[in-house]
């Protein structure tokens, strides 16, 4: 169990945190492009797509964090 706990705390959680940050950056980048490109319909569509993928990434990373926590509590790691 100690090995699993170390793997989760040293590898898995930092990777999830990094992916969470990247999803947030993608969303914010899309929001910025949405505000800047309101004159061009193609730019607005691209910005909406980035925002959608960013939000989807945020939800996936939140779910991954929850799944890791449930697994960790189930098997008894800290």
PDB file of N, CA and C in Angstrom:
ATOM      1  N   UNK A   1       0.811  -1.193   0.000  1.00  0.00           N
ATOM      2  CA  UNK A   1       0.000   0.000   0.000  1.00  0.00           C
ATOM      3  C   UNK A   1       0.858   1.262   0.000  1.00  0.00           C
ATOM      4  N   UNK A   2       2.011   1.179   0.632  1.00  0.00           N
ATOM      5  CA  UNK A   2       2.863   2.364   0.687  1.00  0.00           C
ATOM      6  C   UNK A   2       3.368   2.735  -0.703  1.00  0.00           C
ATOM      7  N   UNK A   3       3.670   1.736  -1.529  1.00  0.00           N
ATOM      8  CA  UNK A   3       4.112   2.012  -2.896  1.00  0.00           C
ATOM      9  C   UNK A   3       3.003   2.693  -3.697  1.00  0.00           C
ATOM     10  N   UNK A   4       1.785   2.194  -3.569  1.00  0.00           N
ATOM     11  CA  UNK A   4       0.649   2.800  -4.266  1.00  0.00           C
ATOM     12  C   UNK A   4       0.423   4.231  -3.796  1.00  0.00           C
ATOM     13  N   UNK A   5       0.550   4.451  -2.514  1.00  0.00           N
ATOM     14  CA  UNK A   5       0.391   5.796  -1.959  1.00  0.00           C
ATOM     15  C   UNK A   5       1.443   6.750  -2.508  1.00  0.00           C
ATOM     16  N   UNK A   6       2.690   6.275  -2.603  1.00  0.00           N
ATOM     17  CA  UNK A   6       3.755   7.125  -3.147  1.00  0.00           C
ATOM     18  C   UNK A   6       3.540   7.407  -4.627  1.00  0.00           C
ATOM     19  N   UNK A   7       3.122   6.405  -5.376  1.00  0.00           N
ATOM     20  CA  UNK A   7       2.866   6.602  -6.807  1.00  0.00           C
ATOM     21  C   UNK A   7       1.769   7.638  -7.007  1.00  0.00           C
ATOM     22  N   UNK A   8       0.709   7.530  -6.226  1.00  0.00           N
ATOM     23  CA  UNK A   8      -0.395   8.483  -6.352  1.00  0.00           C
ATOM     24  C   UNK A   8       0.051   9.881  -5.970  1.00  0.00           C
ATOM     25  N   UNK A   9       0.763  10.013  -4.870  1.00  0.00           N
ATOM     26  CA  UNK A   9       1.126  11.350  -4.404  1.00  0.00           C
ATOM     27  C   UNK A   9       2.262  11.978  -5.207  1.00  0.00           C
ATOM     28  N   UNK A  10       3.165  11.171  -5.756  1.00  0.00           N
ATOM     29  CA  UNK A  10       4.322  11.722  -6.465  1.00  0.00           C
ATOM     30  C   UNK A  10       4.078  11.848  -7.971  1.00  0.00           C
ATOM     31  N   UNK A  11       3.310  10.944  -8.545  1.00  0.00           N
ATOM     32  CA  UNK A  11       3.144  10.950 -10.001  1.00  0.00           C
ATOM     33  C   UNK A  11       1.725  11.342 -10.424  1.00  0.00           C
ATOM     34  N   UNK A  12       0.739  10.624  -9.940  1.00  0.00           N
ATOM     35  CA  UNK A  12      -0.624  10.773 -10.452  1.00  0.00           C
ATOM     36  C   UNK A  12      -1.214  12.144 -10.135  1.00  0.00           C
ATOM     37  N   UNK A  13      -1.166  12.567  -8.883  1.00  0.00           N
ATOM     38  CA  UNK A  13      -1.787  13.844  -8.512  1.00  0.00           C
ATOM     39  C   UNK A  13      -1.100  15.046  -9.164  1.00  0.00           C
ATOM     40  N   UNK A  14       0.236  15.095  -9.255  1.00  0.00           N
ATOM     41  CA  UNK A  14       0.839  16.219  -9.988  1.00  0.00           C
ATOM     42  C   UNK A  14       0.469  16.242 -11.475  1.00  0.00           C
ATOM     43  N   UNK A  15       0.357  15.066 -12.098  1.00  0.00           N
ATOM     44  CA  UNK A  15      -0.042  15.020 -13.505  1.00  0.00           C
ATOM     45  C   UNK A  15      -1.478  15.523 -13.658  1.00  0.00           C
ATOM     46  N   UNK A  16      -2.360  15.118 -12.759  1.00  0.00           N
ATOM     47  CA  UNK A  16      -3.738  15.609 -12.801  1.00  0.00           C
ATOM     48  C   UNK A  16      -3.763  17.118 -12.593  1.00  0.00           C
ATOM     49  N   UNK A  17      -2.962  17.621 -11.670  1.00  0.00           N
ATOM     50  CA  UNK A  17      -2.892  19.064 -11.448  1.00  0.00           C
ATOM     51  C   UNK A  17      -2.395  19.816 -12.671  1.00  0.00           C
ATOM     52  N   UNK A  18      -1.387  19.261 -13.336  1.00  0.00           N
ATOM     53  CA  UNK A  18      -0.868  19.885 -14.557  1.00  0.00           C
ATOM     54  C   UNK A  18      -1.921  19.891 -15.659  1.00  0.00           C
ATOM     55  N   UNK A  19      -2.605  18.786 -15.831  1.00  0.00           N
ATOM     56  CA  UNK A  19      -3.650  18.715 -16.853  1.00  0.00           C
ATOM     57  C   UNK A  19      -4.808  19.658 -16.523  1.00  0.00           C
ATOM     58  N   UNK A  20      -5.130  19.790 -15.247  1.00  0.00           N
ATOM     59  CA  UNK A  20      -6.163  20.734 -14.816  1.00  0.00           C
ATOM     60  C   UNK A  20      -5.756  22.155 -15.192  1.00  0.00           C
ATOM     61  N   UNK A  21      -4.495  22.500 -14.943  1.00  0.00           N
ATOM     62  CA  UNK A  21      -4.001  23.838 -15.282  1.00  0.00           C
ATOM     63  C   UNK A  21      -4.031  24.067 -16.791  1.00  0.00           C
ATOM     64  N   UNK A  22      -3.659  23.064 -17.577  1.00  0.00           N
ATOM     65  CA  UNK A  22      -3.693  23.196 -19.037  1.00  0.00           C
ATOM     66  C   UNK A  22      -5.121  23.378 -19.548  1.00  0.00           C
ATOM     67  N   UNK A  23      -6.071  22.670 -18.951  1.00  0.00           N
ATOM     68  CA  UNK A  23      -7.471  22.832 -19.354  1.00  0.00           C
ATOM     69  C   UNK A  23      -7.968  24.230 -19.018  1.00  0.00           C
ATOM     70  N   UNK A  24      -7.558  24.750 -17.873  1.00  0.00           N
ATOM     71  CA  UNK A  24      -7.948  26.107 -17.494  1.00  0.00           C
ATOM     72  C   UNK A  24      -7.348  27.131 -18.452  1.00  0.00           C
ATOM     73  N   UNK A  25      -6.096  26.940 -18.827  1.00  0.00           N
ATOM     74  CA  UNK A  25      -5.452  27.847 -19.783  1.00  0.00           C
ATOM     75  C   UNK A  25      -6.169  27.784 -21.135  1.00  0.00           C
ATOM     76  N   UNK A  26      -6.553  26.589 -21.573  1.00  0.00           N
ATOM     77  CA  UNK A  26      -7.270  26.454 -22.845  1.00  0.00           C
ATOM     78  C   UNK A  26      -8.597  27.198 -22.798  1.00  0.00           C
ATOM     79  N   UNK A  27      -9.311  27.070 -21.682  1.00  0.00           N
ATOM     80  CA  UNK A  27     -10.578  27.785 -21.550  1.00  0.00           C
ATOM     81  C   UNK A  27     -10.367  29.295 -21.571  1.00  0.00           C
ATOM     82  N   UNK A  28      -9.399  29.772 -20.797  1.00  0.00           N
ATOM     83  CA  UNK A  28      -9.149  31.215 -20.744  1.00  0.00           C
ATOM     84  C   UNK A  28      -8.657  31.748 -22.086  1.00  0.00           C
ATOM     85  N   UNK A  29      -7.848  30.974 -22.787  1.00  0.00           N
ATOM     86  CA  UNK A  29      -7.372  31.370 -24.108  1.00  0.00           C
ATOM     87  C   UNK A  29      -8.560  31.496 -25.071  1.00  0.00           C
ATOM     88  N   UNK A  30      -9.459  30.525 -25.013  1.00  0.00           N
ATOM     89  CA  UNK A  30     -10.654  30.585 -25.848  1.00  0.00           C
ATOM     90  C   UNK A  30     -11.535  31.769 -25.504  1.00  0.00           C
ATOM     91  N   UNK A  31     -11.663  32.079 -24.211  1.00  0.00           N
ATOM     92  CA  UNK A  31     -12.465  33.232 -23.799  1.00  0.00           C
ATOM     93  C   UNK A  31     -11.845  34.531 -24.305  1.00  0.00           C
ATOM     94  N   UNK A  32     -10.534  34.622 -24.232  1.00  0.00           N
ATOM     95  CA  UNK A  32      -9.849  35.815 -24.730  1.00  0.00           C
ATOM     96  C   UNK A  32     -10.050  35.955 -26.237  1.00  0.00           C
ATOM     97  N   UNK A  33      -9.883  34.854 -26.966  1.00  0.00           N
ATOM     98  CA  UNK A  33     -10.089  34.895 -28.414  1.00  0.00           C
ATOM     99  C   UNK A  33     -11.539  35.204 -28.764  1.00  0.00           C
ATOM    100  N   UNK A  34     -12.469  34.742 -27.950  1.00  0.00           N
ATOM    101  CA  UNK A  34     -13.883  35.031 -28.175  1.00  0.00           C
ATOM    102  C   UNK A  34     -14.143  36.530 -28.088  1.00  0.00           C
ATOM    103  N   UNK A  35     -13.541  37.166 -27.099  1.00  0.00           N
ATOM    104  CA  UNK A  35     -13.722  38.615 -26.948  1.00  0.00           C
ATOM    105  C   UNK A  35     -13.021  39.381 -28.061  1.00  0.00           C
ATOM    106  N   UNK A  36     -11.890  38.890 -28.520  1.00  0.00           N
ATOM    107  CA  UNK A  36     -11.124  39.596 -29.541  1.00  0.00           C
ATOM    108  C   UNK A  36     -11.666  39.383 -30.953  1.00  0.00           C
ATOM    109  N   UNK A  37     -12.253  38.238 -31.218  1.00  0.00           N
ATOM    110  CA  UNK A  37     -12.622  37.907 -32.585  1.00  0.00           C
ATOM    111  C   UNK A  37     -14.097  38.004 -32.890  1.00  0.00           C
ATOM    112  N   UNK A  38     -14.807  38.883 -32.215  1.00  0.00           N
ATOM    113  CA  UNK A  38     -16.254  38.946 -32.387  1.00  0.00           C
ATOM    114  C   UNK A  38     -16.674  39.403 -33.785  1.00  0.00           C
ATOM    115  N   UNK A  39     -15.786  40.028 -34.542  1.00  0.00           N
ATOM    116  CA  UNK A  39     -16.135  40.500 -35.886  1.00  0.00           C
ATOM    117  C   UNK A  39     -16.119  39.363 -36.909  1.00  0.00           C
ATOM    118  N   UNK A  40     -15.329  38.332 -36.667  1.00  0.00           N
ATOM    119  CA  UNK A  40     -15.186  37.236 -37.624  1.00  0.00           C
ATOM    120  C   UNK A  40     -15.859  35.986 -37.058  1.00  0.00           C
ATOM    121  N   UNK A  41     -16.823  35.456 -37.789  1.00  0.00           N
ATOM    122  CA  UNK A  41     -17.591  34.305 -37.314  1.00  0.00           C
ATOM    123  C   UNK A  41     -16.717  33.057 -37.145  1.00  0.00           C
ATOM    124  N   UNK A  42     -15.730  32.857 -38.009  1.00  0.00           N
ATOM    125  CA  UNK A  42     -14.844  31.693 -37.890  1.00  0.00           C
ATOM    126  C   UNK A  42     -13.999  31.778 -36.621  1.00  0.00           C
ATOM    127  N   UNK A  43     -13.526  32.978 -36.282  1.00  0.00           N
ATOM    128  CA  UNK A  43     -12.753  33.153 -35.047  1.00  0.00           C
ATOM    129  C   UNK A  43     -13.611  32.880 -33.821  1.00  0.00           C
ATOM    130  N   UNK A  44     -14.871  33.296 -33.868  1.00  0.00           N
ATOM    131  CA  UNK A  44     -15.783  33.046 -32.750  1.00  0.00           C
ATOM    132  C   UNK A  44     -16.008  31.550 -32.592  1.00  0.00           C
ATOM    133  N   UNK A  45     -16.190  30.839 -33.706  1.00  0.00           N
ATOM    134  CA  UNK A  45     -16.393  29.387 -33.638  1.00  0.00           C
ATOM    135  C   UNK A  45     -15.162  28.694 -33.064  1.00  0.00           C
ATOM    136  N   UNK A  46     -13.973  29.077 -33.512  1.00  0.00           N
ATOM    137  CA  UNK A  46     -12.744  28.478 -32.981  1.00  0.00           C
ATOM    138  C   UNK A  46     -12.594  28.762 -31.495  1.00  0.00           C
ATOM    139  N   UNK A  47     -12.939  29.970 -31.084  1.00  0.00           N
ATOM    140  CA  UNK A  47     -12.839  30.330 -29.671  1.00  0.00           C
ATOM    141  C   UNK A  47     -13.832  29.526 -28.838  1.00  0.00           C
ATOM    142  N   UNK A  48     -15.049  29.359 -29.346  1.00  0.00           N
ATOM    143  CA  UNK A  48     -16.049  28.550 -28.626  1.00  0.00           C
ATOM    144  C   UNK A  48     -15.581  27.109 -28.486  1.00  0.00           C
ATOM    145  N   UNK A  49     -14.977  26.579 -29.542  1.00  0.00           N
ATOM    146  CA  UNK A  49     -14.459  25.212 -29.481  1.00  0.00           C
ATOM    147  C   UNK A  49     -13.375  25.080 -28.410  1.00  0.00           C
ATOM    148  N   UNK A  50     -12.478  26.053 -28.331  1.00  0.00           N
ATOM    149  CA  UNK A  50     -11.432  26.016 -27.302  1.00  0.00           C
ATOM    150  C   UNK A  50     -12.036  26.093 -25.908  1.00  0.00           C
ATOM    151  N   UNK A  51     -13.036  26.950 -25.752  1.00  0.00           N
ATOM    152  CA  UNK A  51     -13.689  27.063 -24.452  1.00  0.00           C
ATOM    153  C   UNK A  51     -14.401  25.764 -24.086  1.00  0.00           C
ATOM    154  N   UNK A  52     -15.065  25.148 -25.057  1.00  0.00           N
ATOM    155  CA  UNK A  52     -15.756  23.883 -24.817  1.00  0.00           C
ATOM    156  C   UNK A  52     -14.774  22.794 -24.400  1.00  0.00           C
ATOM    157  N   UNK A  53     -13.667  22.668 -25.134  1.00  0.00           N
ATOM    158  CA  UNK A  53     -12.674  21.652 -24.788  1.00  0.00           C
ATOM    159  C   UNK A  53     -12.028  21.945 -23.439  1.00  0.00           C
ATOM    160  N   UNK A  54     -11.846  23.225 -23.119  1.00  0.00           N
ATOM    161  CA  UNK A  54     -11.296  23.586 -21.821  1.00  0.00           C
ATOM    162  C   UNK A  54     -12.211  23.178 -20.681  1.00  0.00           C
ATOM    163  N   UNK A  55     -13.509  23.457 -20.827  1.00  0.00           N
ATOM    164  CA  UNK A  55     -14.478  23.071 -19.795  1.00  0.00           C
ATOM    165  C   UNK A  55     -14.563  21.556 -19.688  1.00  0.00           C
ATOM    166  N   UNK A  56     -14.562  20.880 -20.817  1.00  0.00           N
ATOM    167  CA  UNK A  56     -14.588  19.418 -20.802  1.00  0.00           C
ATOM    168  C   UNK A  56     -13.359  18.862 -20.081  1.00  0.00           C
ATOM    169  N   UNK A  57     -12.201  19.441 -20.353  1.00  0.00           N
ATOM    170  CA  UNK A  57     -10.982  19.021 -19.662  1.00  0.00           C
ATOM    171  C   UNK A  57     -11.054  19.264 -18.165  1.00  0.00           C
ATOM    172  N   UNK A  58     -11.641  20.391 -17.757  1.00  0.00           N
ATOM    173  CA  UNK A  58     -11.786  20.676 -16.328  1.00  0.00           C
ATOM    174  C   UNK A  58     -12.674  19.631 -15.653  1.00  0.00           C
ATOM    175  N   UNK A  59     -13.787  19.280 -16.299  1.00  0.00           N
ATOM    176  CA  UNK A  59     -14.669  18.263 -15.727  1.00  0.00           C
ATOM    177  C   UNK A  59     -13.987  16.901 -15.663  1.00  0.00           C
ATOM    178  N   UNK A  60     -13.244  16.549 -16.693  1.00  0.00           N
ATOM    179  CA  UNK A  60     -12.551  15.257 -16.700  1.00  0.00           C
ATOM    180  C   UNK A  60     -11.498  15.204 -15.597  1.00  0.00           C
ATOM    181  N   UNK A  61     -10.760  16.283 -15.407  1.00  0.00           N
ATOM    182  CA  UNK A  61      -9.732  16.294 -14.362  1.00  0.00           C
ATOM    183  C   UNK A  61     -10.359  16.273 -12.970  1.00  0.00           C
ATOM    184  N   UNK A  62     -11.496  16.940 -12.799  1.00  0.00           N
ATOM    185  CA  UNK A  62     -12.195  16.875 -11.512  1.00  0.00           C
ATOM    186  C   UNK A  62     -12.679  15.451 -11.250  1.00  0.00           C
ATOM    187  N   UNK A  63     -13.201  14.795 -12.278  1.00  0.00           N
ATOM    188  CA  UNK A  63     -13.645  13.412 -12.132  1.00  0.00           C
ATOM    189  C   UNK A  63     -12.465  12.488 -11.851  1.00  0.00           C
ATOM    190  N   UNK A  64     -11.344  12.714 -12.513  1.00  0.00           N
ATOM    191  CA  UNK A  64     -10.157  11.884 -12.284  1.00  0.00           C
ATOM    192  C   UNK A  64      -9.669  12.025 -10.846  1.00  0.00           C
ATOM    193  N   UNK A  65      -9.702  13.248 -10.329  1.00  0.00           N
ATOM    194  CA  UNK A  65      -9.306  13.460  -8.936  1.00  0.00           C
ATOM    195  C   UNK A  65     -10.231  12.696  -7.997  1.00  0.00           C
ATOM    196  N   UNK A  66     -11.519  12.764  -8.257  1.00  0.00           N
ATOM    197  CA  UNK A  66     -12.477  12.029  -7.434  1.00  0.00           C
ATOM    198  C   UNK A  66     -12.279  10.531  -7.513  1.00  0.00           C
ATOM    199  N   UNK A  67     -12.035  10.016  -8.705  1.00  0.00           N
ATOM    200  CA  UNK A  67     -11.825   8.577  -8.874  1.00  0.00           C
ATOM    201  C   UNK A  67     -10.569   8.126  -8.139  1.00  0.00           C
ATOM    202  N   UNK A  68      -9.497   8.899  -8.256  1.00  0.00           N
ATOM    203  CA  UNK A  68      -8.256   8.551  -7.550  1.00  0.00           C
ATOM    204  C   UNK A  68      -8.489   8.563  -6.044  1.00  0.00           C
ATOM    205  N   UNK A  69      -9.220   9.550  -5.544  1.00  0.00           N
ATOM    206  CA  UNK A  69      -9.495   9.611  -4.106  1.00  0.00           C
ATOM    207  C   UNK A  69     -10.347   8.436  -3.644  1.00  0.00           C
ATOM    208  N   UNK A  70     -11.348   8.051  -4.423  1.00  0.00           N
ATOM    209  CA  UNK A  70     -12.185   6.904  -4.058  1.00  0.00           C
ATOM    210  C   UNK A  70     -11.354   5.627  -4.049  1.00  0.00           C
ATOM    211  N   UNK A  71     -10.536   5.429  -5.068  1.00  0.00           N
ATOM    212  CA  UNK A  71      -9.685   4.235  -5.116  1.00  0.00           C
ATOM    213  C   UNK A  71      -8.723   4.224  -3.936  1.00  0.00           C
ATOM    214  N   UNK A  72      -8.156   5.380  -3.644  1.00  0.00           N
ATOM    215  CA  UNK A  72      -7.196   5.467  -2.544  1.00  0.00           C
ATOM    216  C   UNK A  72      -7.860   5.147  -1.202  1.00  0.00           C
ATOM    217  N   UNK A  73      -9.060   5.662  -0.988  1.00  0.00           N
ATOM    218  CA  UNK A  73      -9.762   5.368   0.266  1.00  0.00           C
ATOM    219  C   UNK A  73     -10.203   3.910   0.330  1.00  0.00           C
ATOM    220  N   UNK A  74     -10.544   3.334  -0.816  1.00  0.00           N
ATOM    221  CA  UNK A  74     -10.990   1.946  -0.853  1.00  0.00           C
ATOM    222  C   UNK A  74      -9.863   0.982  -0.506  1.00  0.00           C
ATOM    223  N   UNK A  75      -8.674   1.215  -1.051  1.00  0.00           N
ATOM    224  CA  UNK A  75      -7.569   0.295  -0.791  1.00  0.00           C
ATOM    225  C   UNK A  75      -6.773   0.673   0.447  1.00  0.00           C
ATOM    226  N   UNK A  76      -7.055   1.829   1.021  1.00  0.00           N
ATOM    227  CA  UNK A  76      -6.438   2.199   2.284  1.00  0.00           C
ATOM    228  C   UNK A  76      -5.122   2.935   2.202  1.00  0.00           C
ATOM    229  N   UNK A  77      -4.846   3.597   1.097  1.00  0.00           N
ATOM    230  CA  UNK A  77      -3.621   4.394   1.043  1.00  0.00           C
ATOM    231  C   UNK A  77      -3.912   5.799   1.558  1.00  0.00           C
ATOM    232  N   UNK A  78      -2.871   6.497   1.929  1.00  0.00           N
ATOM    233  CA  UNK A  78      -3.062   7.828   2.528  1.00  0.00           C
ATOM    234  C   UNK A  78      -3.176   8.883   1.484  1.00  0.00           C
TER     235      UNK A  78
END
